[in-house]
Coordinates of C-alpha atoms and ligand atoms in Angstrom, one line a residue:
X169 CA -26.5 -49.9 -48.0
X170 CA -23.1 -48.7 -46.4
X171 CA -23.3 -48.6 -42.2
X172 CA -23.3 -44.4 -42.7
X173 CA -26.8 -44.8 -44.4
X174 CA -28.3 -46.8 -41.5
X175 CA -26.8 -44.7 -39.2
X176 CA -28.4 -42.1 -41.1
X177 CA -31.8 -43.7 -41.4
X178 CA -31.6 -44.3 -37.3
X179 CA -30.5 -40.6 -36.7
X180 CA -33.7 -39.5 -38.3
X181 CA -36.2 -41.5 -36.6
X182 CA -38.7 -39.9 -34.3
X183 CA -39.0 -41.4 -31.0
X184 CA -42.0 -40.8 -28.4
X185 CA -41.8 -40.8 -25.0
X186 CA -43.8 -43.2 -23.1
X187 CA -44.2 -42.5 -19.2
X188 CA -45.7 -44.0 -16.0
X189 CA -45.7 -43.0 -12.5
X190 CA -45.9 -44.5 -9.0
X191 CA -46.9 -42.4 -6.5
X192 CA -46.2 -42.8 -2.6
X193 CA -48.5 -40.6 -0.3
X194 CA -47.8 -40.5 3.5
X195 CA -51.2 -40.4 5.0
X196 CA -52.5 -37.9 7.6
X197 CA -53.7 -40.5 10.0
X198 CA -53.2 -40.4 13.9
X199 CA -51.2 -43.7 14.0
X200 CA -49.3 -45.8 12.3
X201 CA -50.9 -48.5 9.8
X202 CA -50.1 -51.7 11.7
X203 CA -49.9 -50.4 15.7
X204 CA -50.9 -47.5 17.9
X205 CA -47.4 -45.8 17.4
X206 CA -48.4 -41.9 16.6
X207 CA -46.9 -40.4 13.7
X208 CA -44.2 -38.8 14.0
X209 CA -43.0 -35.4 12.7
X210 CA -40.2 -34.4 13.7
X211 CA -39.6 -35.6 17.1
X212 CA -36.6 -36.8 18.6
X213 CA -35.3 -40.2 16.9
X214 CA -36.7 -43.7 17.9
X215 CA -39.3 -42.6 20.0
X216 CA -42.6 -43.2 18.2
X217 CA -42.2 -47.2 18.1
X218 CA -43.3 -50.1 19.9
X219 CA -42.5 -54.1 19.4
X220 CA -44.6 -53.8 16.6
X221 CA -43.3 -51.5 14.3
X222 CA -39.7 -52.4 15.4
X223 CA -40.4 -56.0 14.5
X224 CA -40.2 -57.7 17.7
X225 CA -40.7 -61.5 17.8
X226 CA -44.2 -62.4 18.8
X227 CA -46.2 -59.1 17.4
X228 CA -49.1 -58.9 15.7
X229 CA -50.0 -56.1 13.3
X230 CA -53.9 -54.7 13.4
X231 CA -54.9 -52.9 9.7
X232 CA -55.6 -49.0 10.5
X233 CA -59.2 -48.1 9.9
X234 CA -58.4 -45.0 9.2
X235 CA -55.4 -46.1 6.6
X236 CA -58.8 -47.8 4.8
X237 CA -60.9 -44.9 5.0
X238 CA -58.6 -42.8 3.4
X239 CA -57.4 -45.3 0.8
X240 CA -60.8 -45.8 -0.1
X241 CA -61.7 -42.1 -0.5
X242 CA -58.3 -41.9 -3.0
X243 CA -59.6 -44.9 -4.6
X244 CA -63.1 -43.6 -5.2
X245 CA -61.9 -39.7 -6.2
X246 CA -59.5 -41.5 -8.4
X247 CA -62.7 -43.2 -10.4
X248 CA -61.2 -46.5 -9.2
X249 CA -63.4 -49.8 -8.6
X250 CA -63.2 -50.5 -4.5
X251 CA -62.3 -54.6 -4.6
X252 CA -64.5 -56.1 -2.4
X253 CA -62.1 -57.9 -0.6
X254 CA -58.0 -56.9 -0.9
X255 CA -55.0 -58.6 0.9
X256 CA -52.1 -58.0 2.1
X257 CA -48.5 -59.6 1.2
X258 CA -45.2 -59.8 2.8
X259 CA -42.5 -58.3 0.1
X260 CA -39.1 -59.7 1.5
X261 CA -36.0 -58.2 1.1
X262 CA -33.4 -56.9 3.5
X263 CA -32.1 -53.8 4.4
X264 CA -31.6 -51.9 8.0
X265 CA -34.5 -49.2 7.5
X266 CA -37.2 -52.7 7.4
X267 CA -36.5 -54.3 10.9
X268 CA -39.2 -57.2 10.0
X269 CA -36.9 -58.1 6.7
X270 CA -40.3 -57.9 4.9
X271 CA -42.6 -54.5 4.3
X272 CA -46.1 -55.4 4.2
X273 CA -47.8 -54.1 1.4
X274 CA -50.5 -55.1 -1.2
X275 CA -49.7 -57.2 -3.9
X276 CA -51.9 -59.0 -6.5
X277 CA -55.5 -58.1 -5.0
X278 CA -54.9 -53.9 -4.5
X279 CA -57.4 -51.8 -2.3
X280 CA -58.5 -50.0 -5.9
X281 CA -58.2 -50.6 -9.6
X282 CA -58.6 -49.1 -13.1
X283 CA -59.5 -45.4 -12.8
X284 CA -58.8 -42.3 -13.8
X285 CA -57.6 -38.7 -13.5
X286 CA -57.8 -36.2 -16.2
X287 CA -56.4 -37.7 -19.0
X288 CA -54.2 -40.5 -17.1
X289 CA -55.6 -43.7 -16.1
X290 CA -54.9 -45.2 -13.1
X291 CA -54.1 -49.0 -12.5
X292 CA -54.1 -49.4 -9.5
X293 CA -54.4 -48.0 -5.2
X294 CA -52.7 -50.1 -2.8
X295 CA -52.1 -49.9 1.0
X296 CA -48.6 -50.8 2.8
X297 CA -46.3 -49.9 5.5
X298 CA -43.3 -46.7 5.2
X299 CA -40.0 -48.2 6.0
X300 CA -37.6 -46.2 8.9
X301 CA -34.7 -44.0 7.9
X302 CA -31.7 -44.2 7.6
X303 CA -29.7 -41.5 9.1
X304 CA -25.9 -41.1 7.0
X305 CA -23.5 -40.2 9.6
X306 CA -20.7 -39.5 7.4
X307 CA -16.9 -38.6 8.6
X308 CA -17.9 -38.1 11.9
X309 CA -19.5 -41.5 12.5
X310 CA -16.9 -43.9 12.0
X311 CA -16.8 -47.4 13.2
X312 CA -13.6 -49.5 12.5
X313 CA -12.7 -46.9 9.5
X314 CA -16.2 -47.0 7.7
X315 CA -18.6 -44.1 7.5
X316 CA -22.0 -45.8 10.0
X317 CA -25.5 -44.9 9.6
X318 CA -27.9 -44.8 12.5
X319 CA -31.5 -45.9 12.2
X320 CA -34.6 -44.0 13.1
X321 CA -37.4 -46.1 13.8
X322 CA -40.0 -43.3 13.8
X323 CA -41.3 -43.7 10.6
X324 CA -41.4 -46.8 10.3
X325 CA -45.0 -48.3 9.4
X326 CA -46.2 -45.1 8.4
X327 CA -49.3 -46.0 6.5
X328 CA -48.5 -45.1 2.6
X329 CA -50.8 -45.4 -0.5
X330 CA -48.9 -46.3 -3.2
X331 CA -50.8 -44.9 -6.7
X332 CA -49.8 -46.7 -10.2
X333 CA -50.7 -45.0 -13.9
X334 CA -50.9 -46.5 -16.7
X335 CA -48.4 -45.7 -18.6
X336 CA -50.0 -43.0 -20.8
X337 CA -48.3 -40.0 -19.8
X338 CA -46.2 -38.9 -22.9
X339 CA -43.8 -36.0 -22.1
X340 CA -42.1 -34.9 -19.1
X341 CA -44.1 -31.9 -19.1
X342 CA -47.3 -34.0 -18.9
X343 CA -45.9 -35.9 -15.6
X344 CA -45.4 -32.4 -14.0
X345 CA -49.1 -31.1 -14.6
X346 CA -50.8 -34.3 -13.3
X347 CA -48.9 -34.8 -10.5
X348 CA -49.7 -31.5 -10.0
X349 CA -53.2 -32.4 -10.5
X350 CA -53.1 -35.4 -8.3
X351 CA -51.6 -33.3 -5.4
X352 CA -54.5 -30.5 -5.6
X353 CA -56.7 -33.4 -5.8
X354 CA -54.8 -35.6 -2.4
X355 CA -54.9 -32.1 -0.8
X356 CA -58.4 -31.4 -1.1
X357 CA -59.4 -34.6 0.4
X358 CA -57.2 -34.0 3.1
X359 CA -56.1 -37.6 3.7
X360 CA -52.1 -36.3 3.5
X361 CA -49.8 -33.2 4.0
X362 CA -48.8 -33.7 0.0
X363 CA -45.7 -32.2 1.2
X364 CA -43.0 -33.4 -1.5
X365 CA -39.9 -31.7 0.6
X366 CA -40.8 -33.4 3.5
X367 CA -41.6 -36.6 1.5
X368 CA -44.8 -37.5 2.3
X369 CA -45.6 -37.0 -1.5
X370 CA -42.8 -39.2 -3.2
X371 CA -43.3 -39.6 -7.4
X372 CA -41.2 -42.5 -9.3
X373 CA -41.3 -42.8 -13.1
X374 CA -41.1 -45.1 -15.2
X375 CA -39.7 -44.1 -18.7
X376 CA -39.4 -46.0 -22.0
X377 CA -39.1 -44.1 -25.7
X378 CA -40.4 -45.9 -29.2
X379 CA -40.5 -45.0 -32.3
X380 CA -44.0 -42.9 -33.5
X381 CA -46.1 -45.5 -34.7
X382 CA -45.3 -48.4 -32.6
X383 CA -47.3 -49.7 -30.6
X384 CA -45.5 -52.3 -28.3
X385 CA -43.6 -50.5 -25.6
X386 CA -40.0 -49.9 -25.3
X387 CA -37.8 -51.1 -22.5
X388 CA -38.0 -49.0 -19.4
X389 CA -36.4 -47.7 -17.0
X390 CA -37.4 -46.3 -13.6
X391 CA -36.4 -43.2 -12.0
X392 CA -36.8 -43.0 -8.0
X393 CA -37.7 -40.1 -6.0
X394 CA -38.4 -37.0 -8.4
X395 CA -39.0 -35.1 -4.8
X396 CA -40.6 -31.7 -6.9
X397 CA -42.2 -31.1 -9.8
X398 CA -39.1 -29.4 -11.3
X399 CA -37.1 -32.2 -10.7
X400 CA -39.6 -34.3 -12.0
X401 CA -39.3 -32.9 -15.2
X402 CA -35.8 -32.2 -15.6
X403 CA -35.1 -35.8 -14.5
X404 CA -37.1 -37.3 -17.2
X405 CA -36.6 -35.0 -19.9
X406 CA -32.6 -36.1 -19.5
X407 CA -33.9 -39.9 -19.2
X408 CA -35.5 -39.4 -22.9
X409 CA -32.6 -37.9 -24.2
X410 CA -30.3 -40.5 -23.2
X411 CA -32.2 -43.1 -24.2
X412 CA -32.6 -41.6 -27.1
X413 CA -29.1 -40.9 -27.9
X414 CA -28.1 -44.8 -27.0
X415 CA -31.4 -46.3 -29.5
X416 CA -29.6 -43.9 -32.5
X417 CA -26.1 -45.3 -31.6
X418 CA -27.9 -48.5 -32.3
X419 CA -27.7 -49.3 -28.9
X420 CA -30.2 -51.0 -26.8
X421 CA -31.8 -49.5 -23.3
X422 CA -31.3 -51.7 -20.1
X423 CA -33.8 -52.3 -17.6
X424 CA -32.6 -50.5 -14.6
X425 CA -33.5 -48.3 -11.5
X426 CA -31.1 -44.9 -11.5
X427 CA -30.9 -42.0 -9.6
X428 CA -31.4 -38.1 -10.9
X429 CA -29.2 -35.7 -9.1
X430 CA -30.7 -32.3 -9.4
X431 CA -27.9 -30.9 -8.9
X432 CA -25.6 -32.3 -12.0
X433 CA -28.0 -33.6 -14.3
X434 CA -26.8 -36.7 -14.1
X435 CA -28.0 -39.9 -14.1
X436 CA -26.8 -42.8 -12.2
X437 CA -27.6 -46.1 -12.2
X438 CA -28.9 -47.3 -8.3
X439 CA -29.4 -51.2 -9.2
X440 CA -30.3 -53.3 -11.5
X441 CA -34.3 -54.0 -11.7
X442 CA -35.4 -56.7 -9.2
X443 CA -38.5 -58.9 -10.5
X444 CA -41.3 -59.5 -8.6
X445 CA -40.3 -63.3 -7.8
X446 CA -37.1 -61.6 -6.0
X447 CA -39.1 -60.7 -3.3
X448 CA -40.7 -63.6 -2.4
X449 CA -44.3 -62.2 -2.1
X450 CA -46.7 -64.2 0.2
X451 CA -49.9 -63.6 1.8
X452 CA -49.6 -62.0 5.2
X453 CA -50.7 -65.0 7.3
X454 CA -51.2 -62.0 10.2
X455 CA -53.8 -59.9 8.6
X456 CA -57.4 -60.5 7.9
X457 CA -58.5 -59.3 4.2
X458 CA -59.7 -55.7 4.3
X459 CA -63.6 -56.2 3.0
X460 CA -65.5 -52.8 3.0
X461 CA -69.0 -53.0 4.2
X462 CA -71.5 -50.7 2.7
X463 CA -71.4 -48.7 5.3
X464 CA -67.4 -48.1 5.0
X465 CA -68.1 -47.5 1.5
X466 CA -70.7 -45.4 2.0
X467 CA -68.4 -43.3 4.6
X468 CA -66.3 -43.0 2.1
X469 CA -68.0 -41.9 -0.6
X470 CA -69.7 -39.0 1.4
X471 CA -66.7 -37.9 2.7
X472 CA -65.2 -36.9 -0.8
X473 CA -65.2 -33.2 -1.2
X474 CA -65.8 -31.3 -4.5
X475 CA -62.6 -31.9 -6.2
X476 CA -60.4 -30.0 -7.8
X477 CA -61.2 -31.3 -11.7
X478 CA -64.7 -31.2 -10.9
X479 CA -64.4 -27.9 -9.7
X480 CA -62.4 -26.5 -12.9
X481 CA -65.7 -28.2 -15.1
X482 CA -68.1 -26.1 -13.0
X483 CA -66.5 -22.9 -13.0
X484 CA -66.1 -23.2 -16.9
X485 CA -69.6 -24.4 -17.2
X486 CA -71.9 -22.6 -15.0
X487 CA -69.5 -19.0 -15.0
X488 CA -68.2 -19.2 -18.6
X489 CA -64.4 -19.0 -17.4
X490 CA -61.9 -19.3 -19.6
X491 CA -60.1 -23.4 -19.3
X492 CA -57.3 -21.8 -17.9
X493 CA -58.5 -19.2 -15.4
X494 CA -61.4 -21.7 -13.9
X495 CA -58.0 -24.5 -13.7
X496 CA -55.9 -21.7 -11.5
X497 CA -58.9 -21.1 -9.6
X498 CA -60.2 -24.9 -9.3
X499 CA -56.1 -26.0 -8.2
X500 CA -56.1 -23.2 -5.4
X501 CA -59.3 -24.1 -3.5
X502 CA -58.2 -21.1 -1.4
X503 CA -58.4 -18.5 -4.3
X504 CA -61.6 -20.9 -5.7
X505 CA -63.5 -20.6 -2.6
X506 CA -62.3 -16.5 -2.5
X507 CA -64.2 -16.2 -6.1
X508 CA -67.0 -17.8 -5.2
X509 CA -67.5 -15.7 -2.0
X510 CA -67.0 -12.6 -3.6
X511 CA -69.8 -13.8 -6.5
X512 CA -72.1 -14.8 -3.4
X513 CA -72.1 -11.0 -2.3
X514 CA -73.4 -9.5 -5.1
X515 CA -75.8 -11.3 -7.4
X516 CA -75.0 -9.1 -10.6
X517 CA -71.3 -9.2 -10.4
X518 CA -69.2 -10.7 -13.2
X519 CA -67.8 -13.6 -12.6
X520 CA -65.1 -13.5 -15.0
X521 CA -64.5 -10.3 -14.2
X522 CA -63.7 -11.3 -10.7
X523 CA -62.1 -14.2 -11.8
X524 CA -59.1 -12.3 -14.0
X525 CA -58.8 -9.9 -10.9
X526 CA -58.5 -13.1 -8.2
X527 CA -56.4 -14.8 -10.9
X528 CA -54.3 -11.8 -12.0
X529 CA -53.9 -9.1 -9.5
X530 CA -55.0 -10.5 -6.1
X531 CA -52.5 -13.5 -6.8
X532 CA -49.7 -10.8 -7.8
X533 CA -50.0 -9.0 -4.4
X534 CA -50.3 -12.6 -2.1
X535 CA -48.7 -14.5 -3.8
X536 CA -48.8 -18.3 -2.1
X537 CA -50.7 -17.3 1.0
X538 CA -54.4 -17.6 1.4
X539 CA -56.5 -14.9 0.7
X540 CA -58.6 -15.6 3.9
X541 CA -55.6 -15.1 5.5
X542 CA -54.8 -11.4 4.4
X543 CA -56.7 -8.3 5.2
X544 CA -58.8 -7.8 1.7
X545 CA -62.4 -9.5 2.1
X546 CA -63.9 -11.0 -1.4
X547 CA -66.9 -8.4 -0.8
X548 CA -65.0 -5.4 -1.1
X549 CA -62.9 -7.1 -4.4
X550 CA -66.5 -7.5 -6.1
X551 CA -66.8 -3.5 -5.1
X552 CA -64.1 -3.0 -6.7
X553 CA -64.9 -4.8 -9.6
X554 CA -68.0 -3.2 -10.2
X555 CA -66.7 0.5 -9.9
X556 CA -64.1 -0.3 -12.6
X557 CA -67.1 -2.2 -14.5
X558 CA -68.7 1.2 -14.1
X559 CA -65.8 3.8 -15.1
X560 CA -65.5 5.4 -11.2
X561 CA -62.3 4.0 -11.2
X562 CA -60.0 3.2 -13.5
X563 CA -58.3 0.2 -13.9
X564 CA -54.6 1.5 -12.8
X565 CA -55.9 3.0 -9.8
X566 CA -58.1 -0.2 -8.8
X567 CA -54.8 -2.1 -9.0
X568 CA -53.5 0.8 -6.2
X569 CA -56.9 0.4 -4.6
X570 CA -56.7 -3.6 -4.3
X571 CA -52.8 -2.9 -2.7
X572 CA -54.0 -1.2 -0.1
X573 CA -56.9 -3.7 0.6
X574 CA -54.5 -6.4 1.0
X575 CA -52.3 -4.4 3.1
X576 CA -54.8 -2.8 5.3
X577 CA -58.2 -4.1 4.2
X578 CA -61.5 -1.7 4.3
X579 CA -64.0 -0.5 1.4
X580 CA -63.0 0.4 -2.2
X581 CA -65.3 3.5 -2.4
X582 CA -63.7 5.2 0.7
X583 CA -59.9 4.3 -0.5
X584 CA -61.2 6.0 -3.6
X585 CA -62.5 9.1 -1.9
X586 CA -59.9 9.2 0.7
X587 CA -56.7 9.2 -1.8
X588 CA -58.7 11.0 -4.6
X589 CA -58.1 7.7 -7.0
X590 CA -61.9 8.1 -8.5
X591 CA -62.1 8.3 -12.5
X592 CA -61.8 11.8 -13.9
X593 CA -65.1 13.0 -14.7
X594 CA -66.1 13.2 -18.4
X595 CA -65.9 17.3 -18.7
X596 CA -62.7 17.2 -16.8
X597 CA -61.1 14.4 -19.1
X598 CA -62.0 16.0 -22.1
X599 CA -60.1 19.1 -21.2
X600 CA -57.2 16.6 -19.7
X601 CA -57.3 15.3 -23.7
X602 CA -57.1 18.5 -25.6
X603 CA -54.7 20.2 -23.4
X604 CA -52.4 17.2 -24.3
X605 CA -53.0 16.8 -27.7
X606 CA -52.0 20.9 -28.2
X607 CA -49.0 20.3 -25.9
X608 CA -47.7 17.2 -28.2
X609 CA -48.9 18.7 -32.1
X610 CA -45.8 16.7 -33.4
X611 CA -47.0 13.4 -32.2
X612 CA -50.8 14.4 -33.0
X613 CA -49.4 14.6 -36.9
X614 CA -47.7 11.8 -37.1
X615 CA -51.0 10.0 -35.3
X616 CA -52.8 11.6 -38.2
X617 CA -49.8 11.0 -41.5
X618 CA -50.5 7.2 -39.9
X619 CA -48.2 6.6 -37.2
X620 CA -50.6 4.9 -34.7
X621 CA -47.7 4.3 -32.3
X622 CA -47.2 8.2 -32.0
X623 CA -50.9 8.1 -29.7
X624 CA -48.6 7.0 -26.6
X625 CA -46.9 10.0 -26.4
X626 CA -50.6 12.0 -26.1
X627 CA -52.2 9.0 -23.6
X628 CA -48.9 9.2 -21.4
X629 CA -49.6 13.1 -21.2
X630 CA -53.1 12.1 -20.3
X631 CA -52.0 9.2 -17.6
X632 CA -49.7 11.7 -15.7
X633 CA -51.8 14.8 -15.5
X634 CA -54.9 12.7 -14.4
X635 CA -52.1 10.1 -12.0
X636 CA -53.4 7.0 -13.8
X637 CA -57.4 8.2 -12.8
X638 CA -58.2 7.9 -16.5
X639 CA -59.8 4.6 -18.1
X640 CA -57.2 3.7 -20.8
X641 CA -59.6 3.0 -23.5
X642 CA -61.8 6.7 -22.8
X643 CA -59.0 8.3 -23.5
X644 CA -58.0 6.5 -26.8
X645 CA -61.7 7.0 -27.3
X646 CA -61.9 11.1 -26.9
X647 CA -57.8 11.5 -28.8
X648 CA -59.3 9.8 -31.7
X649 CA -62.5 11.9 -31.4
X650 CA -60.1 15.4 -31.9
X651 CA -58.2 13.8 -34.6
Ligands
ADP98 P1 -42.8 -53.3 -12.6 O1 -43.2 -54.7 -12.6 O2 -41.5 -53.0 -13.2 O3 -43.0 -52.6 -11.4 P2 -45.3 -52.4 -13.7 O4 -45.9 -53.1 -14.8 O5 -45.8 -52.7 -12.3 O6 -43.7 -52.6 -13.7 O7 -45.4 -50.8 -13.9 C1 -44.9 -49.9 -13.1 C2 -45.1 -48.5 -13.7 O8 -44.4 -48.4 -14.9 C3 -46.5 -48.2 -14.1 O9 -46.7 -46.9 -13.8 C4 -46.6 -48.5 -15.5 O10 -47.5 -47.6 -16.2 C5 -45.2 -48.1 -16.0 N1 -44.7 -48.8 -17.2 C6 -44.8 -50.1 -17.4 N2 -44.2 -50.4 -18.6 C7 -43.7 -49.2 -19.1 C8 -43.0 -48.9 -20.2 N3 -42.6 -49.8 -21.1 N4 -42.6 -47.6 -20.4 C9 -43.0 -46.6 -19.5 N5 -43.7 -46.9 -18.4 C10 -44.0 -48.2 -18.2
ZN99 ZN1 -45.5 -49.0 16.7
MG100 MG1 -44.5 -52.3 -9.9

């Protein structure tokens, strides 16, 4: 076989995508996870430290109970096995932004193991420290010709949960939703900010390709800091196709960290892959194990909210929501919580009817902010619901009805009466219908030769001289009636 035909035979091969993601999540606690240091946000630089987090000779670190508590509460909502008793490890390396040369972090016993969240599984929940930052002064900041960087100590030991997957995510598109997922789900315990501009949601992945049917994995590589969803995707989307462009060359993929700049496409590589031996990992001689008692656990455990998976499973189950709708509703808890108020006012109401309205129309006048926050109350969206149930108003008007409850707030039935929005009666309709069907004969015998697209000229007829009063359907009803 000539080197075309193996070319040929490599070109055609399909390859699948094989993905894994590490998760870093700052955590909402007071202070820091090894001194009494509050967390900063935002303040001025290098004031939010103490000889602790700076590394000063002769410190001792003390484990955050509140870093545990909320690791814990991850580890548990994450269906993860609590190890009885986890330790911590010094990972050595050097750089400015880690004054002790070492980060503390967990190593081979983790906080949390094997679990699961939708249809990724989780290996493993650790606890460790945040390093500083490094500020880039650029042109400006010159010392003896080079560009200097300054050091702000302020987040330094922030305490971080690091979250591992297997690696059983298999498209880019995939990695998006759950971390989507995983953020609704961080959010709604309320152990972080989950803000991935401001960093205290960070998402690495690790990408490999192989081809369909194999089962050993491919050589990865790992991409660091996909800081939003669409990056996320974009990045690793161009990671499969180079990879897969180098495996059809014949090529081979190298084990490497890169960079994805958002802004090129690009790909760059930041270093080759360090192996866990380069760090030197030993126990933290400082730190006594953390060993949950029953009663942390327990703590724990009660703390954990409804979460937002759950929550999709219920609303399917117990209100017959469509998968979709009851996940929109479920990853909003705001627009969730709206729904189920609005149900709570009015035992007969429809859930799903409410649902498409909170889901659809609500969401198209708010947008992002919380309905709580704007003037409409869910009561008067189940009021609504139910006139438009009942034919008083139709549905184009509710939509101008639900407006001016967001704007303004008050009660459907008096917008109705107030701007004359309320369904034209049945006698009044009826005369609405003929009148337009005498005014458009030519598009009435088309209708009847077979041209069903010709009823659009009678219903727009209909729409204006009743201003959008009349229930779509009626009036297809009562055209095809006359025909
Ligand atoms: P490392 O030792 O390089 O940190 P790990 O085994 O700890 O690698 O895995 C880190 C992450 O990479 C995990 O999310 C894991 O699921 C994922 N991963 C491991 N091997 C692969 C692979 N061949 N392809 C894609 N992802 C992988
Ligand atoms: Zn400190
Ligand atoms: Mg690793």
């Amino acid at each position: 076989m000539g080197a075309g035909r193996v070319g040929d035979a490599l070109a055609e091969r399909a390859y699948e995508p094989v993905i894994g993601l590490e998760i870093h999540v700052q955590l909402s606690t007071r202070t820091k996870m090894f001194c009494g240091c509050e967390l900063s946000f935002g303040e001025e630089p290098n004031t939010r430290t103490c000889p602790v987090c700076l590394g000063l000779p002769g410190t001792l670190p003390v484990t955050n109970a509140q870093a545990v508590h909320f690791g814990l509460m991850i580890g548990m909502a994450l269906g993860c096995d609590p190890a009885p008793r986890s330790i911590f490890h010094r990972k050595n390396y050097f750089y400015p932004d880690l004054p002790k040369g070492y980060q503390i972090s967990q190593y081979d016993i983790p906080l949390a193991r094997d679990g699961r969240l939708g249809d990724i599984r989780i290996h493993r929940v650790h606890l460790e420290e945040d390093a500083a930052k490094l500020v880039h002064a650029g042109a400006s900041g010159r010392i003896h010709g080079a560009e200097a960087s300054a050091v702000d100590f302020n987040r330094g030991g922030t305490p971080l949960v690091e979250i591992v997957t297997e690696p059983d995510v298999r498209s880019a598109a995939q990695a998006a939703e759950w971390l989507r997922l995983l953020r609704v789900t961080l959010r709604q315990l309320g152990v972080s900010d989950v803000n991935m501009d401001e960093g205290s949601l960070r998402c690495d992945a690790n990408v490999s390709i192989r081809p369909v049917g194999e089962t050993t994995l491919g050589t990865k590589t790992e991409l660091k800091n996909m800081n939003s969803f669409r990056f996320l995707e974009r990045g690793v989307n161009a990671e499969i196709a180079r990879q897969e462009e180098l495996l059809r060359e014949g090529g081979t993929v190298s084990q490497e960290t890169l960079h994805f700049d958002p802004r090129t496409g690009a790909l760059s590589p930041l270093r080759s892959k360090e192996e866990a031996h380069d760090y030197r990992y030993f126990p933290e001689p400082d730190l006594v194990p953390v060993a949950p008692t029953e009663e942390m656990l327990e703590r724990a455990r009660s703390a954990l909210p409804e979460l937002p998976a759950e929550r999709a499973e219920r609303l399917e189950r117990d209100m017959g929501l469509a998968p979709d709708t009851a996940r929109r509703l479920a990853f909003r808890s705001d627009l969730g919580d709206f729904l189920e108020e609005a149900l709570a006012a009015d035992s007969e109401a429809d859930p799903e009817a409410i649902a498409n309205w909170v889901v659809g129309e609500l969401v198209a006048n708010i947008g992002d902010a919380d309905p709580a926050d704007t003037k409409v109350e869910p009561q008067a969206l189940a009021a609504l619901v139910k006139m438009v149930g009942e034919g008083t108003v139709a549905g184009s008007a509710a939509k101008e009805v639900l407006a001016i409850l967001v704007a303004d707030g008050g009660h459907p039935a008096e917008i109705v009466n107030e701007k004359s929005l309320g369904a034209a009666d049945s006698d009044e309709l009826a005369g609405i219908v003929d009148q337009a069907m005498t005014d458009n004969a030519d598009a009435v015998e088309k209708i009847r030769a077979g041209n069903d697209k010709a009823i659009g000229a009678v219903m727009g007829a209909v729409m204006r001289e009743t201003k959008g009063r009349a229930d779509g359907g009626e009036v297809q009803r009562l055209i095809r009636e006359r025909l």
